mmCIF file of C-alpha atoms in Angstrom:
data_model
loop_
_atom_site.group_PDB
_atom_site.id
_atom_site.type_symbol
_atom_site.label_atom_id
_atom_site.label_comp_id
_atom_site.label_asym_id
_atom_site.label_seq_id
_atom_site.Cartn_x
_atom_site.Cartn_y
_atom_site.Cartn_z
ATOM 1 C CA UNK Z 1 -15.076 -50.069 21.130
ATOM 2 C CA UNK Z 2 -14.548 -46.319 20.731
ATOM 3 C CA UNK Z 3 -12.302 -47.063 17.296
ATOM 4 C CA UNK Z 4 -15.833 -48.609 15.799
ATOM 5 C CA UNK Z 5 -17.622 -45.593 16.630
ATOM 6 C CA UNK Z 6 -15.276 -43.045 15.210
ATOM 7 C CA UNK Z 7 -14.756 -45.298 12.145
ATOM 8 C CA UNK Z 8 -18.406 -45.470 11.529
ATOM 9 C CA UNK Z 9 -18.184 -41.513 11.739
ATOM 10 C CA UNK Z 10 -15.652 -41.319 8.468
ATOM 11 C CA UNK Z 11 -12.616 -40.752 10.916
ATOM 12 C CA UNK Z 12 -9.414 -42.600 10.335
ATOM 13 C CA UNK Z 13 -8.377 -44.458 13.079
ATOM 14 C CA UNK Z 14 -4.459 -45.267 13.159
ATOM 15 C CA UNK Z 15 -1.982 -46.415 15.954
ATOM 16 C CA UNK Z 16 0.718 -43.992 16.346
ATOM 17 C CA UNK Z 17 2.360 -45.650 19.022
ATOM 18 C CA UNK Z 18 2.687 -45.340 22.942
ATOM 19 C CA UNK Z 19 3.868 -41.710 22.768
ATOM 20 C CA UNK Z 20 0.881 -39.394 23.713
ATOM 21 C CA UNK Z 21 2.337 -36.462 21.480
ATOM 22 C CA UNK Z 22 3.095 -38.523 18.491
ATOM 23 C CA UNK Z 23 -0.429 -37.929 16.712
ATOM 24 C CA UNK Z 24 -0.496 -34.132 17.264
ATOM 25 C CA UNK Z 25 3.247 -34.213 16.025
ATOM 26 C CA UNK Z 26 2.056 -36.084 12.635
ATOM 27 C CA UNK Z 27 -0.685 -33.642 12.282
ATOM 28 C CA UNK Z 28 0.984 -30.284 13.002
ATOM 29 C CA UNK Z 29 4.206 -31.396 10.496
ATOM 30 C CA UNK Z 30 2.203 -32.775 8.163
ATOM 31 C CA UNK Z 31 0.472 -29.479 7.992
ATOM 32 C CA UNK Z 32 3.611 -27.393 7.051
ATOM 33 C CA UNK Z 33 3.527 -29.631 3.751
ATOM 34 C CA UNK Z 34 -0.170 -29.437 2.932
ATOM 35 C CA UNK Z 35 -1.340 -25.721 4.296
ATOM 36 C CA UNK Z 36 2.173 -24.812 2.954
ATOM 37 C CA UNK Z 37 1.667 -26.374 -0.642
ATOM 38 C CA UNK Z 38 -1.857 -24.743 -0.870
ATOM 39 C CA UNK Z 39 -0.378 -21.399 -0.034
ATOM 40 C CA UNK Z 40 2.458 -21.998 -2.524
ATOM 41 C CA UNK Z 41 -0.084 -23.076 -5.201
ATOM 42 C CA UNK Z 42 -1.830 -19.745 -4.821
ATOM 43 C CA UNK Z 43 1.050 -17.600 -4.891
ATOM 44 C CA UNK Z 44 2.215 -19.367 -8.058
ATOM 45 C CA UNK Z 45 -1.359 -19.300 -9.755
ATOM 46 C CA UNK Z 46 -2.093 -15.735 -8.871
ATOM 47 C CA UNK Z 47 1.236 -15.039 -10.501
ATOM 48 C CA UNK Z 48 0.815 -17.064 -13.287
ATOM 49 C CA UNK Z 49 -2.533 -15.819 -14.266
ATOM 50 C CA UNK Z 50 -1.417 -12.173 -14.074
ATOM 51 C CA UNK Z 51 1.562 -12.834 -16.322
ATOM 52 C CA UNK Z 52 -0.574 -14.771 -18.689
ATOM 53 C CA UNK Z 53 1.558 -18.150 -18.260
ATOM 54 C CA UNK Z 54 -1.009 -20.295 -16.538
ATOM 55 C CA UNK Z 55 -1.377 -22.782 -19.130
ATOM 56 C CA UNK Z 56 2.290 -23.172 -19.329
ATOM 57 C CA UNK Z 57 3.058 -23.394 -15.839
ATOM 58 C CA UNK Z 58 0.541 -26.466 -15.552
ATOM 59 C CA UNK Z 59 2.045 -27.806 -18.579
ATOM 60 C CA UNK Z 60 5.584 -27.680 -16.835
ATOM 61 C CA UNK Z 61 4.287 -28.983 -13.584
ATOM 62 C CA UNK Z 62 2.531 -31.927 -16.003
ATOM 63 C CA UNK Z 63 5.832 -32.444 -17.406
ATOM 64 C CA UNK Z 64 8.043 -32.433 -14.234
ATOM 65 C CA UNK Z 65 5.389 -34.659 -12.256
ATOM 66 C CA UNK Z 66 3.363 -36.671 -15.031
ATOM 67 C CA UNK Z 67 1.202 -38.967 -12.745
ATOM 68 C CA UNK Z 68 -0.305 -35.757 -11.300
ATOM 69 C CA UNK Z 69 -3.399 -33.745 -12.345
ATOM 70 C CA UNK Z 70 -2.357 -30.295 -12.004
ATOM 71 C CA UNK Z 71 -5.160 -28.365 -12.659
ATOM 72 C CA UNK Z 72 -7.346 -30.676 -10.455
ATOM 73 C CA UNK Z 73 -4.696 -30.042 -7.776
ATOM 74 C CA UNK Z 74 -4.515 -26.062 -8.247
ATOM 75 C CA UNK Z 75 -8.481 -25.676 -8.201
ATOM 76 C CA UNK Z 76 -8.590 -28.263 -4.921
ATOM 77 C CA UNK Z 77 -6.010 -26.208 -3.231
ATOM 78 C CA UNK Z 78 -7.520 -22.805 -3.714
ATOM 79 C CA UNK Z 79 -11.072 -24.115 -2.666
ATOM 80 C CA UNK Z 80 -9.770 -25.265 0.682
ATOM 81 C CA UNK Z 81 -7.679 -21.824 1.166
ATOM 82 C CA UNK Z 82 -10.892 -20.167 0.189
ATOM 83 C CA UNK Z 83 -13.168 -22.095 2.345
ATOM 84 C CA UNK Z 84 -11.089 -22.674 5.152
ATOM 85 C CA UNK Z 85 -8.422 -20.119 5.654
ATOM 86 C CA UNK Z 86 -9.275 -18.329 8.981
ATOM 87 C CA UNK Z 87 -9.242 -21.652 10.439
ATOM 88 C CA UNK Z 88 -6.064 -22.504 8.930
ATOM 89 C CA UNK Z 89 -4.239 -19.706 9.698
ATOM 90 C CA UNK Z 90 -4.760 -20.211 13.388
ATOM 91 C CA UNK Z 91 -3.657 -23.758 13.136
ATOM 92 C CA UNK Z 92 -0.637 -22.503 11.344
ATOM 93 C CA UNK Z 93 0.013 -20.397 14.071
ATOM 94 C CA UNK Z 94 0.113 -23.106 16.656
ATOM 95 C CA UNK Z 95 2.191 -25.147 13.849
ATOM 96 C CA UNK Z 96 4.763 -22.213 14.010
ATOM 97 C CA UNK Z 97 5.093 -22.217 17.685
ATOM 98 C CA UNK Z 98 5.683 -26.292 17.596
ATOM 99 C CA UNK Z 99 8.498 -25.851 14.902
ATOM 100 C CA UNK Z 100 10.065 -23.449 17.524
ATOM 101 C CA UNK Z 101 9.557 -25.594 20.187
ATOM 102 C CA UNK Z 102 11.350 -28.581 17.844
ATOM 103 C CA UNK Z 103 14.200 -26.083 16.924
ATOM 104 C CA UNK Z 104 13.169 -25.540 13.461
ATOM 105 C CA UNK Z 105 12.625 -22.077 12.021
ATOM 106 C CA UNK Z 106 9.161 -21.783 10.832
ATOM 107 C CA UNK Z 107 10.380 -19.099 8.010
ATOM 108 C CA UNK Z 108 8.023 -20.689 5.262
ATOM 109 C CA UNK Z 109 5.061 -21.436 7.382
ATOM 110 C CA UNK Z 110 4.924 -18.140 8.616
ATOM 111 C CA UNK Z 111 4.311 -17.088 5.024
ATOM 112 C CA UNK Z 112 1.639 -20.063 4.979
ATOM 113 C CA UNK Z 113 0.178 -18.155 8.030
ATOM 114 C CA UNK Z 114 -0.175 -14.575 6.157
ATOM 115 C CA UNK Z 115 -1.350 -16.043 2.659
ATOM 116 C CA UNK Z 116 -3.936 -18.601 4.734
ATOM 117 C CA UNK Z 117 -5.363 -15.543 6.658
ATOM 118 C CA UNK Z 118 -5.656 -12.844 4.039
ATOM 119 C CA UNK Z 119 -7.563 -15.783 1.866
ATOM 120 C CA UNK Z 120 -9.698 -16.448 4.728
ATOM 121 C CA UNK Z 121 -10.368 -12.518 5.354
ATOM 122 C CA UNK Z 122 -11.513 -12.177 1.930
ATOM 123 C CA UNK Z 123 -14.557 -14.037 2.837
ATOM 124 C CA UNK Z 124 -15.070 -15.752 -0.497
ATOM 125 C CA UNK Z 125 -17.938 -17.825 0.840
ATOM 126 C CA UNK Z 126 -19.928 -15.030 0.869
ATOM 127 C CA UNK Z 127 -18.904 -14.128 -2.566
ATOM 128 C CA UNK Z 128 -19.977 -17.420 -3.942
ATOM 129 C CA UNK Z 129 -23.094 -17.345 -2.196
ATOM 130 C CA UNK Z 130 -21.976 -19.960 0.742
ATOM 131 C CA UNK Z 131 -20.104 -22.685 -1.281
ATOM 132 C CA UNK Z 132 -16.758 -21.734 -2.858
ATOM 133 C CA UNK Z 133 -16.092 -23.537 -6.687
ATOM 134 C CA UNK Z 134 -12.990 -25.703 -6.948
ATOM 135 C CA UNK Z 135 -12.359 -23.324 -9.855
ATOM 136 C CA UNK Z 136 -8.953 -21.329 -9.600
ATOM 137 C CA UNK Z 137 -10.094 -18.835 -12.118
ATOM 138 C CA UNK Z 138 -13.104 -17.606 -10.194
ATOM 139 C CA UNK Z 139 -11.179 -17.795 -7.019
ATOM 140 C CA UNK Z 140 -8.317 -15.817 -8.117
ATOM 141 C CA UNK Z 141 -10.804 -13.316 -9.801
ATOM 142 C CA UNK Z 142 -12.418 -12.875 -6.483
ATOM 143 C CA UNK Z 143 -9.489 -12.542 -4.579
ATOM 144 C CA UNK Z 144 -8.101 -9.809 -7.023
ATOM 145 C CA UNK Z 145 -11.627 -8.253 -6.816
ATOM 146 C CA UNK Z 146 -11.410 -8.303 -2.904
ATOM 147 C CA UNK Z 147 -7.818 -7.183 -2.938
ATOM 148 C CA UNK Z 148 -8.625 -3.414 -4.203
ATOM 149 C CA UNK Z 149 -5.605 -3.056 -5.954
ATOM 150 C CA UNK Z 150 -3.227 -4.091 -3.487
ATOM 151 C CA UNK Z 151 -1.264 -7.314 -4.046
ATOM 152 C CA UNK Z 152 -3.103 -10.665 -3.961
#
């Protein structure tokens, strides 16, 4: 069956019901959280690094959410944005439209679009020779350098 072929290609197949739009809704609404957390992570840690409190922020987050490895989460989120920001910004523009159609103001999602786009526009894959490392320090440093004195 086609499900078996897709599963062999590494795609996760799940029945989300008879509603043809359910899968799209799940993907779009989930993106509010996932891409939004990436953008929020970048904004938080850019400020934390500049303020010299990055280690304290990680310690505080770890105290609040002790089952999560915040250093790894931050590194991962930063790499995802740096590697895929332009595509993710385009996706989040569509998510904004979906939210508006649902009657939900995409106030924070608009900010996600801005941060994802700005990160993609920095072209960090080029800076790192084709592969962005999962290293928040390197990514934040490259973003600041690319910003040429403008806010990160």
